[in-house]
Coordinates of C-alpha atoms in Angstrom, one line a residue:
Chain A
M661 CA 39.6 39.2 -7.2
K662 CA 39.1 35.6 -8.0
K663 CA 37.5 34.7 -11.3
T664 CA 34.7 32.8 -9.7
A665 CA 33.8 35.7 -7.5
I666 CA 33.6 38.1 -10.5
E667 CA 31.5 35.5 -12.3
E668 CA 29.2 35.3 -9.3
I669 CA 28.7 39.1 -9.2
F670 CA 28.3 39.4 -13.0
F671 CA 25.5 36.8 -13.2
K672 CA 23.8 38.1 -10.1
T673 CA 23.7 41.5 -11.7
L674 CA 22.4 40.1 -14.9
M675 CA 19.5 38.3 -13.1
R676 CA 18.6 41.4 -11.1
V677 CA 18.6 43.5 -14.3
A678 CA 16.3 41.0 -16.0
A679 CA 13.9 41.0 -13.0
I680 CA 13.9 44.8 -12.9
I681 CA 13.1 45.1 -16.6
I682 CA 10.1 42.8 -16.3
I683 CA 8.7 44.4 -13.1
S684 CA 9.2 47.9 -14.4
T685 CA 7.4 46.9 -17.7
L686 CA 4.4 45.7 -15.7
L687 CA 4.4 48.9 -13.6
L688 CA 4.7 51.0 -16.7
I689 CA 1.7 49.3 -18.3
I690 CA -0.4 49.8 -15.2
Y691 CA 0.8 53.4 -14.8
S692 CA 0.0 54.3 -18.4
I693 CA -3.5 52.7 -18.3
F694 CA -4.2 54.5 -15.0
I695 CA -3.0 57.8 -16.2
K696 CA -4.9 57.7 -19.5
G697 CA -7.9 55.8 -18.1
L698 CA -8.6 57.4 -14.7
P699 CA -9.5 60.9 -16.0
A700 CA -12.2 59.5 -18.2
M701 CA -13.4 57.0 -15.5
N702 CA -16.8 57.7 -14.1
W703 CA -19.7 55.8 -12.6
E704 CA -21.6 55.9 -15.9
M705 CA -18.8 53.8 -17.6
I706 CA -19.5 50.8 -15.5
T707 CA -23.2 51.2 -14.9
Q708 CA -24.5 52.0 -18.3
T709 CA -24.6 50.5 -21.8
P710 CA -23.6 52.6 -24.8
K711 CA -26.3 55.0 -25.7
G712 CA -26.8 56.5 -29.2
G713 CA -23.8 58.6 -30.1
Y714 CA -21.5 56.8 -27.5
Y715 CA -18.9 56.2 -30.2
L716 CA -18.9 59.9 -31.0
G717 CA -18.1 60.8 -27.4
K718 CA -21.7 61.1 -26.1
E719 CA -23.1 59.4 -23.0
G720 CA -23.1 55.8 -22.1
G721 CA -20.8 53.2 -20.6
I722 CA -19.4 49.7 -21.3
L723 CA -21.5 47.7 -18.9
N724 CA -22.4 45.5 -21.9
A725 CA -18.8 44.5 -22.4
I726 CA -18.1 44.0 -18.7
V727 CA -21.1 41.7 -18.3
G728 CA -20.3 40.0 -21.6
S729 CA -16.7 39.4 -20.6
L730 CA -17.5 38.1 -17.2
I731 CA -20.1 35.7 -18.5
L732 CA -17.9 34.6 -21.4
A733 CA -14.8 34.1 -19.2
S734 CA -16.7 32.4 -16.4
G735 CA -18.5 30.1 -18.8
A736 CA -15.4 29.1 -20.8
T737 CA -13.4 28.5 -17.7
L738 CA -16.1 26.4 -16.1
L739 CA -16.5 24.4 -19.3
A740 CA -12.8 23.9 -19.7
T741 CA -12.3 22.9 -16.1
V742 CA -15.1 20.3 -16.3
I743 CA -13.5 18.8 -19.4
S744 CA -9.8 19.1 -18.3
I745 CA -9.9 17.6 -14.9
P746 CA -11.0 14.1 -16.0
I747 CA -8.3 14.3 -18.8
V748 CA -5.6 15.1 -16.3
I749 CA -6.8 12.3 -13.9
Y750 CA -6.8 9.9 -16.8
I751 CA -3.2 10.8 -17.8
N752 CA -1.9 10.6 -14.3
V753 CA -4.0 7.9 -12.6
Y754 CA -5.6 5.6 -15.2
C755 CA -3.3 5.6 -18.2
R756 CA -0.8 2.8 -17.6
K757 CA 1.3 3.4 -20.7
S758 CA 3.6 6.4 -20.3
F759 CA 4.0 6.8 -24.1
L760 CA 0.3 7.3 -24.5
A761 CA 0.2 9.8 -21.6
N762 CA 3.1 11.7 -23.1
A763 CA 1.3 11.7 -26.5
I764 CA -1.7 13.3 -24.9
R765 CA 0.5 15.8 -23.2
L766 CA 2.1 16.7 -26.6
C767 CA -1.4 17.2 -28.0
F768 CA -2.1 19.8 -25.3
D769 CA 1.2 21.5 -25.7
I770 CA 0.4 22.0 -29.4
M771 CA -3.0 23.2 -28.6
W772 CA -1.5 25.7 -26.1
G773 CA 0.7 27.0 -28.9
I774 CA -2.0 27.5 -31.4
P775 CA -2.9 31.3 -31.7
S776 CA -6.3 32.1 -30.5
I777 CA -7.3 33.7 -33.8
V778 CA -7.0 30.2 -35.4
Y779 CA -9.5 28.9 -32.8
G780 CA -11.7 31.8 -33.7
A781 CA -11.4 31.1 -37.4
F782 CA -12.0 27.4 -36.7
G783 CA -15.1 28.2 -34.7
F784 CA -16.3 30.5 -37.4
T785 CA -16.1 27.8 -40.0
I786 CA -18.0 25.4 -38.0
M787 CA -20.7 28.1 -37.2
I788 CA -21.1 28.9 -40.9
F789 CA -21.4 25.1 -41.5
L790 CA -24.1 24.9 -38.9
G791 CA -25.8 28.0 -39.9
M792 CA -25.2 29.6 -36.5
R793 CA -24.9 33.3 -35.8
T794 CA -22.4 34.8 -33.5
S795 CA -23.4 34.1 -29.9
L796 CA -22.3 34.0 -26.4
L797 CA -22.4 30.2 -26.4
A798 CA -20.2 29.9 -29.5
G799 CA -17.7 32.2 -27.8
I800 CA -17.8 30.2 -24.6
I801 CA -17.1 27.0 -26.5
I802 CA -14.2 28.4 -28.6
V803 CA -12.6 30.2 -25.7
S804 CA -12.9 27.1 -23.6
L805 CA -10.8 25.4 -26.3
V806 CA -8.3 28.1 -25.9
V807 CA -7.9 27.8 -22.1
L808 CA -8.4 23.9 -22.0
P809 CA -4.6 23.3 -22.6
V810 CA -3.7 25.9 -20.0
I811 CA -5.7 24.0 -17.3
V812 CA -4.7 20.5 -18.4
R813 CA -0.9 21.3 -18.5
I814 CA -0.8 23.3 -15.3
V815 CA -2.8 20.8 -13.3
D816 CA -0.8 17.9 -15.0
E817 CA 2.5 19.4 -13.9
V818 CA 1.2 19.6 -10.3
M819 CA -0.1 16.0 -10.4
R820 CA 3.1 14.6 -11.8
L821 CA 4.9 15.9 -8.8
I822 CA 2.8 14.0 -6.4
S823 CA 4.7 11.1 -5.0
K824 CA 3.9 7.6 -6.0
G825 CA 4.0 6.8 -2.3
L826 CA 0.8 8.8 -1.8
Y827 CA -1.1 6.8 -4.4
E828 CA 0.2 3.6 -2.9
A829 CA -0.8 4.6 0.6
S830 CA -4.4 5.0 -0.6
Y831 CA -4.3 1.8 -2.9
A832 CA -2.9 -0.2 -0.1
L833 CA -6.1 0.4 2.0
G834 CA -8.2 -1.0 -0.9
A835 CA -9.2 2.2 -2.4
T836 CA -10.2 2.2 -6.1
R837 CA -8.5 4.6 -8.5
L838 CA -11.6 6.7 -8.6
Q839 CA -11.7 7.0 -4.8
T840 CA -7.9 7.8 -4.7
S841 CA -8.3 10.4 -7.5
R842 CA -11.2 12.1 -5.9
R843 CA -10.3 11.9 -2.2
V844 CA -6.5 12.1 -2.2
I845 CA -5.1 13.2 -5.6
M846 CA -7.6 16.0 -6.2
K847 CA -7.1 17.3 -2.6
Q848 CA -3.3 17.2 -3.0
A849 CA -3.5 19.1 -6.3
A850 CA -6.2 21.5 -5.1
T851 CA -3.9 24.5 -5.0
G852 CA -2.7 23.7 -8.6
I853 CA -6.1 23.3 -9.8
L854 CA -7.2 26.6 -8.3
T855 CA -4.1 28.3 -9.8
A856 CA -4.8 26.8 -13.2
V857 CA -8.5 27.8 -13.1
L858 CA -7.6 31.4 -12.3
V859 CA -4.8 31.6 -14.9
A860 CA -7.3 30.2 -17.4
F861 CA -9.9 32.8 -16.4
G862 CA -7.3 35.6 -16.9
R863 CA -6.6 34.3 -20.3
A864 CA -10.2 33.9 -21.3
I865 CA -11.2 37.3 -20.2
G866 CA -8.3 38.9 -22.0
D867 CA -8.7 37.1 -25.3
A868 CA -9.8 39.2 -28.2
A869 CA -9.0 37.1 -31.3
A870 CA -11.2 34.1 -30.5
V871 CA -14.3 36.1 -29.6
L872 CA -14.0 38.4 -32.6
F873 CA -15.7 35.9 -35.0
T874 CA -17.6 33.9 -32.5
T875 CA -19.2 36.2 -29.9
G876 CA -19.6 39.3 -32.1
Y877 CA -20.2 42.6 -30.6
T878 CA -23.4 44.4 -29.5
D879 CA -24.3 47.5 -27.5
S880 CA -26.9 45.6 -25.4
I881 CA -26.4 43.2 -22.5
P882 CA -27.0 39.6 -23.6
T883 CA -30.2 38.0 -22.1
S884 CA -29.6 34.5 -23.4
L885 CA -26.5 32.3 -24.5
F886 CA -27.7 32.5 -28.0
Q887 CA -27.2 36.2 -28.4
A888 CA -24.2 38.0 -29.5
A889 CA -22.2 39.8 -26.7
A890 CA -19.7 42.5 -26.2
T891 CA -16.3 41.8 -24.6
L892 CA -13.8 44.1 -23.0
P893 CA -10.8 43.3 -25.3
L894 CA -13.0 44.1 -28.4
A895 CA -14.4 47.2 -26.6
I896 CA -10.9 48.4 -26.3
F897 CA -10.2 47.6 -29.9
F898 CA -13.2 49.4 -31.3
Q899 CA -12.9 52.4 -29.1
L900 CA -9.3 52.8 -29.8
S901 CA -9.8 52.9 -33.5
V902 CA -12.3 55.8 -33.3
P903 CA -10.3 59.0 -34.0
I904 CA -12.2 61.0 -31.3
P905 CA -10.2 61.7 -28.1
E906 CA -13.1 61.1 -25.7
V907 CA -13.7 57.7 -27.2
T908 CA -10.0 56.8 -27.2
A909 CA -9.9 57.7 -23.5
R910 CA -12.8 55.4 -23.0
A911 CA -10.7 52.6 -24.5
Y912 CA -8.2 53.2 -21.6
V913 CA -11.0 53.1 -19.2
S914 CA -12.0 49.7 -20.6
A915 CA -8.4 48.6 -20.3
L916 CA -8.3 49.8 -16.8
I917 CA -11.4 47.9 -15.8
L918 CA -10.0 44.7 -17.5
T919 CA -6.7 45.1 -15.6
I920 CA -8.5 45.6 -12.4
I921 CA -10.5 42.4 -12.9
I922 CA -7.3 40.5 -13.6
L923 CA -5.6 42.0 -10.6
I924 CA -8.5 40.9 -8.3
I925 CA -8.4 37.4 -9.9
S926 CA -4.6 37.2 -9.2
L927 CA -5.0 38.4 -5.7
L928 CA -7.8 36.0 -5.1
A929 CA -5.6 33.2 -6.5
R930 CA -3.0 34.0 -3.9
I931 CA -5.3 34.2 -0.9
L932 CA -7.2 31.0 -1.9
T933 CA -4.0 29.1 -2.7
N934 CA -2.8 29.8 0.8
R935 CA -6.0 28.7 2.4
Y936 CA -6.1 25.4 0.4
K937 CA -2.5 24.6 1.4
K938 CA -3.8 23.6 4.8
F939 CA -3.9 19.8 4.3
K940 CA -1.3 19.4 1.5
V941 CA 1.4 16.9 2.5
Chain B
M1452 CA 2.5 -27.1 20.7
I1453 CA 0.0 -25.1 18.6
E1454 CA -0.3 -26.3 15.1
H1455 CA 0.4 -23.4 12.6
H1456 CA -1.5 -23.5 9.4
P1457 CA -0.2 -21.8 6.4
H1458 CA -1.8 -18.3 6.2
L1459 CA 0.0 -17.3 3.0
T1460 CA 1.6 -19.6 0.4
V1461 CA 3.8 -18.4 -2.5
K1462 CA 4.2 -20.8 -5.3
D1463 CA 6.7 -20.3 -8.2
L1464 CA 6.4 -16.6 -8.0
N1465 CA 8.3 -14.8 -10.8
V1466 CA 8.4 -11.0 -11.2
F1467 CA 9.8 -9.1 -14.1
Y1468 CA 10.3 -5.3 -14.4
G1469 CA 10.4 -5.1 -18.2
N1470 CA 13.3 -7.5 -19.0
N1471 CA 14.7 -7.4 -15.5
H1472 CA 13.9 -10.7 -13.8
V1473 CA 13.6 -9.5 -10.2
L1474 CA 12.0 -12.4 -8.2
K1475 CA 13.0 -15.8 -9.3
D1476 CA 10.9 -18.9 -8.5
I1477 CA 9.9 -17.9 -5.0
N1478 CA 8.3 -20.6 -2.9
I1479 CA 7.5 -19.8 0.7
V1480 CA 4.9 -20.5 3.4
I1481 CA 4.1 -17.9 5.9
P1482 CA 2.4 -19.4 8.9
D1483 CA -0.7 -18.2 10.7
K1484 CA -0.5 -16.1 13.9
K1485 CA 3.3 -15.7 13.8
I1486 CA 5.6 -12.9 13.0
T1487 CA 7.7 -13.6 9.9
A1488 CA 10.8 -11.5 9.1
I1489 CA 12.3 -11.3 5.7
I1490 CA 15.9 -10.2 5.7
G1491 CA 18.3 -9.3 2.9
P1492 CA 20.6 -6.7 1.5
S1493 CA 19.2 -3.5 0.0
G1494 CA 17.7 -4.0 -3.5
C1495 CA 17.2 -7.8 -3.2
G1496 CA 13.6 -7.7 -3.7
K1497 CA 12.1 -7.7 -0.2
T1498 CA 9.6 -4.8 -0.9
T1499 CA 8.8 -6.4 -4.3
L1500 CA 7.9 -9.6 -2.5
L1501 CA 5.7 -7.8 0.0
K1502 CA 4.0 -5.7 -2.6
S1503 CA 3.2 -8.9 -4.5
F1504 CA 1.1 -10.0 -1.5
N1505 CA -1.6 -7.3 -2.1
R1506 CA -1.1 -6.8 -5.8
M1507 CA 0.5 -3.4 -5.5
L1508 CA 3.1 -4.4 -8.1
E1509 CA 0.8 -4.2 -11.1
L1510 CA 0.5 -0.5 -10.5
S1511 CA 3.8 0.1 -12.1
E1512 CA 4.3 0.1 -15.8
G1513 CA 5.8 -3.0 -17.5
V1514 CA 5.5 -5.4 -14.6
K1515 CA 5.0 -9.1 -15.4
I1516 CA 4.0 -11.5 -12.6
T1517 CA 3.7 -15.3 -12.9
G1518 CA 2.9 -17.9 -10.3
E1519 CA 0.5 -17.9 -7.3
V1520 CA 0.1 -16.2 -4.0
I1521 CA -2.5 -18.0 -2.0
I1522 CA -4.0 -16.2 1.0
N1523 CA -6.5 -18.2 3.1
G1524 CA -6.8 -20.8 0.3
E1525 CA -7.5 -18.2 -2.4
N1526 CA -5.1 -17.3 -5.2
I1527 CA -5.0 -13.6 -5.3
Y1528 CA -3.7 -13.5 -8.9
N1529 CA -6.8 -15.4 -10.1
P1530 CA -8.3 -13.1 -12.8
K1531 CA -11.6 -13.2 -11.0
A1532 CA -10.2 -12.1 -7.7
D1533 CA -11.4 -8.7 -6.4
V1534 CA -8.2 -6.7 -6.1
Y1535 CA -9.8 -4.0 -3.8
E1536 CA -11.0 -6.7 -1.3
I1537 CA -7.6 -8.2 -1.3
R1538 CA -6.0 -4.9 -0.5
K1539 CA -8.7 -4.2 2.1
K1540 CA -7.6 -7.3 4.0
M1541 CA -3.8 -7.3 3.3
G1542 CA -2.4 -4.2 4.9
L1543 CA 1.0 -2.8 3.6
L1544 CA 2.9 0.0 5.3
S1545 CA 5.5 1.5 3.2
Q1546 CA 9.1 2.2 4.4
R1547 CA 8.3 5.9 4.2
P1548 CA 4.8 6.4 5.5
Y1549 CA 2.7 9.0 3.8
S1550 CA -0.2 10.9 5.4
L1551 CA -3.1 11.7 3.2
P1552 CA -3.8 15.3 2.4
M1553 CA -6.6 15.7 5.0
S1554 CA -7.0 16.1 8.7
I1555 CA -5.8 13.4 11.1
Y1556 CA -9.4 12.3 11.9
D1557 CA -9.9 11.9 8.1
N1558 CA -6.7 10.0 7.7
V1559 CA -7.7 7.4 10.2
A1560 CA -11.3 7.3 8.9
Y1561 CA -10.2 7.0 5.3
G1562 CA -10.0 3.2 5.2
P1563 CA -13.5 2.6 6.7
R1564 CA -15.0 5.4 4.6
I1565 CA -13.8 4.1 1.3
H1566 CA -15.3 0.8 2.2
G1567 CA -18.7 2.3 2.7
N1568 CA -18.8 3.3 6.5
R1569 CA -20.4 6.7 6.6
N1570 CA -21.8 6.4 10.1
K1571 CA -20.4 9.4 12.0
K1572 CA -20.8 7.8 15.4
E1573 CA -19.1 4.5 14.5
L1574 CA -16.3 6.5 12.8
D1575 CA -15.8 8.6 15.9
I1576 CA -15.4 5.5 18.1
L1577 CA -13.0 3.9 15.5
V1578 CA -10.9 7.0 15.2
E1579 CA -10.7 7.5 18.9
H1580 CA -9.8 3.8 19.5
Y1581 CA -7.0 3.9 17.0
L1582 CA -5.6 7.3 18.0
G1583 CA -5.7 6.2 21.6
S1584 CA -3.8 3.0 21.0
A1585 CA -1.1 5.0 19.3
E1586 CA 0.1 6.5 22.6

């Protein structure tokens, strides 16, 4: 056999093995969560808050953490989106100096790389300075910082790929940069924006470190943004560290619920992305 | 014979891309109501010249433009000139046309809409007229 043909087979096998390892890891994670979580799964878990003795294996559920996580992740993603879209439009449409745009991109790359526990510690320092207690609002703000670079960089990569000709087609008709951004560029980047928002939501809902100091933990459902709130990742953490089998099993139920939420989000992303592709050129 | 007034006059136009001097001392008069063709080898600056007529050049980074382009008696490089009004009047179709990411109707209606026409009936008539004349 020729050397090039052997090379081809060798690398193709290598790539397939890599793909199989990743996919089987994912399947294994989902499998183990289902196996451990499903037996302890019941209606009570998702419709009730922890009752007295919950952490000793008595009755109750984790509705507090489900609600807390959904509010926190939605709030943080919304806040981050509202802030990041103007930033990306500035970098791609308004900023004429590419060195400045690249400097801003570098800042967000660094922000992306900062571990979320550091954001949590940073938020905690500021909260102590301001005399604030742990609250849903503090968590939303800090988690929005965690996911901000995610949205900025994903949308930015999509907008950078947009041809200059498309901008010029709009400018040539006398459109301002704002009109071009809103009516043409945002539409063209719509699928990218949607993907970014859903990826950010996935990261926000799964983050444990940033909410540890900022949102706190409570057994009741928050009724205002200024109250502490429970979140699913912390629910997993606390229940897993209780040495009672019933409670440990509930940690897996929490993990199962978190995974199902993320799976739904990912599927939604796929479906919506295909729908928004309609007018993309 | 019909007298042809200059519609567009270019005076001492120089364009630089960074240190690259692309257009050197261009002086031309383009008459009214006539078709003017600009011919030249690839990369000689035809598109650059055309883009200078509706101030599309300044969108690129590091472009320097000196000289005047006078359209209907008005220098479009006058700092007080309204660049969006200029582009509204001076159409430019690129070599490779781009459709905007929206429906065909919205593509045709895009121009009037960005200039403030929101009347659905008027837009319907406009769009139908222009799509009809494309046949």
